[in-house]
PDB file of C-alpha atoms in Angstrom:
ATOM      1  CA  MET A 987      30.147  -7.812 -28.247  1.00 36.00           C
ATOM      2  CA  THR A 988      27.447 -10.336 -29.164  1.00 39.00           C
ATOM      3  CA  ASP A 989      28.853 -12.851 -27.540  1.00 44.00           C
ATOM      4  CA  ASP A 990      28.982 -10.813 -23.904  1.00 48.00           C
ATOM      5  CA  GLY A 991      25.318 -10.243 -24.783  1.00 48.00           C
ATOM      6  CA  THR A 992      24.466 -13.892 -24.612  1.00 44.00           C
ATOM      7  CA  ALA A 993      26.659 -14.584 -21.965  1.00 50.00           C
ATOM      8  CA  THR A 994      24.933 -11.903 -20.030  1.00 55.00           C
ATOM      9  CA  ALA A 995      21.484 -13.429 -21.010  1.00 51.00           C
ATOM     10  CA  ALA A 996      22.603 -16.921 -19.792  1.00 50.00           C
ATOM     11  CA  ALA A 997      23.886 -15.592 -16.477  1.00 58.00           C
ATOM     12  CA  THR A 998      20.415 -13.575 -16.039  1.00 63.00           C
ATOM     13  CA  GLY A 999      18.536 -16.700 -16.271  1.00 64.00           C
ATOM     14  CA  THR A1000      20.244 -18.359 -13.398  1.00 85.00           C
ATOM     15  CA  LEU A1001      19.691 -15.333 -10.929  1.00 92.00           C
ATOM     16  CA  GLY A1002      17.552 -15.836  -7.794  1.00 95.00           C
ATOM     17  CA  TYR A1003      14.856 -13.007  -7.232  1.00 96.00           C
ATOM     18  CA  GLU A1004      16.889 -11.270  -4.443  1.00 96.00           C
ATOM     19  CA  GLN A1005      20.227 -11.050  -6.498  1.00 97.00           C
ATOM     20  CA  ALA A1006      18.306  -9.805  -9.643  1.00 97.00           C
ATOM     21  CA  ARG A1007      16.638  -7.027  -7.234  1.00 97.00           C
ATOM     22  CA  ASP A1008      19.854  -6.240  -5.656  1.00 97.00           C
ATOM     23  CA  GLU A1009      21.880  -5.835  -9.026  1.00 97.00           C
ATOM     24  CA  LEU A1010      18.463  -3.811 -10.566  1.00 98.00           C
ATOM     25  CA  ILE A1011      18.649  -1.612  -7.365  1.00 98.00           C
ATOM     26  CA  GLU A1012      22.513  -0.625  -8.140  1.00 98.00           C
ATOM     27  CA  VAL A1013      21.786  -0.412 -11.864  1.00 98.00           C
ATOM     28  CA  VAL A1014      18.922   2.126 -11.330  1.00 97.00           C
ATOM     29  CA  ARG A1015      21.043   3.965  -8.741  1.00 98.00           C
ATOM     30  CA  ARG A1016      24.006   4.045 -11.345  1.00 97.00           C
ATOM     31  CA  LEU A1017      21.422   5.609 -14.040  1.00 97.00           C
ATOM     32  CA  GLU A1018      20.041   8.155 -11.572  1.00 96.00           C
ATOM     33  CA  ALA A1019      23.844   9.320 -10.385  1.00 96.00           C
ATOM     34  CA  GLY A1020      24.473  10.173 -14.442  1.00 95.00           C
ATOM     35  CA  GLY A1021      28.078  10.881 -15.496  1.00 95.00           C
ATOM     36  CA  THR A1022      28.199   7.820 -17.459  1.00 95.00           C
ATOM     37  CA  SER A1023      28.390   7.878 -21.437  1.00 96.00           C
ATOM     38  CA  LEU A1024      25.511   7.424 -23.743  1.00 96.00           C
ATOM     39  CA  GLU A1025      26.811   4.128 -24.378  1.00 97.00           C
ATOM     40  CA  ASP A1026      27.130   2.965 -20.786  1.00 97.00           C
ATOM     41  CA  SER A1027      23.670   4.401 -19.919  1.00 97.00           C
ATOM     42  CA  LEU A1028      22.189   2.256 -22.702  1.00 97.00           C
ATOM     43  CA  ALA A1029      24.009  -0.912 -21.647  1.00 98.00           C
ATOM     44  CA  LEU A1030      22.880  -0.131 -18.096  1.00 98.00           C
ATOM     45  CA  TRP A1031      19.308   0.179 -19.129  1.00 97.00           C
ATOM     46  CA  GLU A1032      19.229  -2.638 -21.230  1.00 98.00           C
ATOM     47  CA  ARG A1033      21.015  -4.985 -18.162  1.00 97.00           C
ATOM     48  CA  GLY A1034      18.046  -3.376 -15.907  1.00 97.00           C
ATOM     49  CA  GLU A1035      15.415  -4.453 -18.501  1.00 97.00           C
ATOM     50  CA  GLU A1036      16.914  -7.974 -18.231  1.00 97.00           C
ATOM     51  CA  LEU A1037      17.150  -7.906 -14.456  1.00 97.00           C
ATOM     52  CA  ALA A1038      13.205  -6.483 -14.538  1.00 97.00           C
ATOM     53  CA  GLN A1039      12.273  -9.554 -16.522  1.00 97.00           C
ATOM     54  CA  VAL A1040      13.942 -12.019 -14.358  1.00 96.00           C
ATOM     55  CA  CYS A1041      12.298 -10.202 -11.290  1.00 97.00           C
ATOM     56  CA  ARG A1042       9.065 -10.412 -12.813  1.00 97.00           C
ATOM     57  CA  HIS A1043       9.626 -14.065 -13.657  1.00 96.00           C
ATOM     58  CA  TRP A1044       9.951 -14.827 -10.068  1.00 96.00           C
ATOM     59  CA  LEU A1045       7.013 -12.938  -8.974  1.00 96.00           C
ATOM     60  CA  GLU A1046       4.954 -14.325 -11.432  1.00 96.00           C
ATOM     61  CA  GLY A1047       5.631 -18.015 -10.562  1.00 95.00           C
ATOM     62  CA  ALA A1048       5.403 -16.738  -6.613  1.00 95.00           C
ATOM     63  CA  ARG A1049       1.789 -15.328  -7.656  1.00 96.00           C
ATOM     64  CA  ALA A1050       1.020 -18.730  -9.148  1.00 96.00           C
ATOM     65  CA  ARG A1051       1.899 -20.841  -6.361  1.00 95.00           C
ATOM     66  CA  LEU A1052      -0.098 -18.497  -3.963  1.00 95.00           C
ATOM     67  CA  ASP A1053      -2.831 -18.764  -6.066  1.00 95.00           C
ATOM     68  CA  ALA A1054      -2.756 -22.471  -6.197  1.00 94.00           C
ATOM     69  CA  ALA A1055      -2.401 -22.947  -2.678  1.00 94.00           C
ATOM     70  CA  LEU A1056      -5.622 -20.625  -2.163  1.00 93.00           C
ATOM     71  CA  ALA A1057      -7.691 -22.523  -4.804  1.00 92.00           C
ATOM     72  CA  GLY A1058      -6.550 -25.908  -3.525  1.00 80.00           C
ATOM     73  CA  PRO A1059      -8.471 -27.742  -0.749  1.00 73.00           C
ATOM     74  CA  ALA A1060     -11.664 -25.612  -0.420  1.00 60.00           C
ATOM     75  CA  GLY A1061     -11.708 -25.073   3.317  1.00 52.00           C
ATOM     76  CA  GLY A1062     -11.244 -28.834   4.303  1.00 49.00           C
ATOM     77  CA  GLU A1063      -7.527 -28.624   5.286  1.00 50.00           C
ATOM     78  CA  GLY A1064      -6.203 -26.311   7.915  1.00 49.00           C
ATOM     79  CA  GLY A1065      -7.647 -22.945   8.638  1.00 49.00           C
ATOM     80  CA  ASP A1066      -6.216 -23.106  11.965  1.00 47.00           C
ATOM     81  CA  GLY A1067      -4.758 -19.585  12.474  1.00 47.00           C
ATOM     82  CA  ASP A1068      -2.454 -20.026   9.492  1.00 46.00           C
ATOM     83  CA  GLY A1069      -3.214 -16.190   8.626  1.00 46.00           C
ATOM     84  CA  GLY A1070      -5.315 -17.216   5.890  1.00 43.00           C
ATOM     85  CA  PRO A1071      -8.611 -15.153   5.282  1.00 46.00           C
ATOM     86  CA  GLY A1072     -10.518 -17.596   7.512  1.00 47.00           C
ATOM     87  CA  GLY A1073      -9.055 -17.115  10.570  1.00 45.00           C
ATOM     88  CA  SER A1074     -11.376 -14.244  11.756  1.00 42.00           C
ATOM     89  CA  THR A1075     -14.360 -16.746  11.250  1.00 43.00           C
ATOM     90  CA  ALA A1076     -12.664 -19.182  13.345  1.00 43.00           C
ATOM     91  CA  ALA A1077     -12.106 -16.483  16.035  1.00 43.00           C
ATOM     92  CA  ASP A1078     -15.932 -15.456  15.955  1.00 45.00           C
ATOM     93  CA  ALA A1079     -16.958 -19.302  16.434  1.00 43.00           C
ATOM     94  CA  GLY A1080     -14.752 -19.599  19.492  1.00 42.00           C
TER      95      GLY A1080
END
């Protein structure tokens, strides 16, 4: 059983955000449906925790990239209607 847990943890590390999210949704669905043994429920819960961590990792990485992009060039580059917060100021000037 330890080998299975190790293999699961290794496989989780290779999942993309969408894959982990979709599998997490399925795990939650199965837990909410009930009808599983306590042992199976605990295994599902543990898998859900692993998947949630993968999703959290991806989201934290995305947040860091967004923060870096927003903190990058201080208005010297772009700002031409790219959907950023400065768009309304440009519209007011025009």
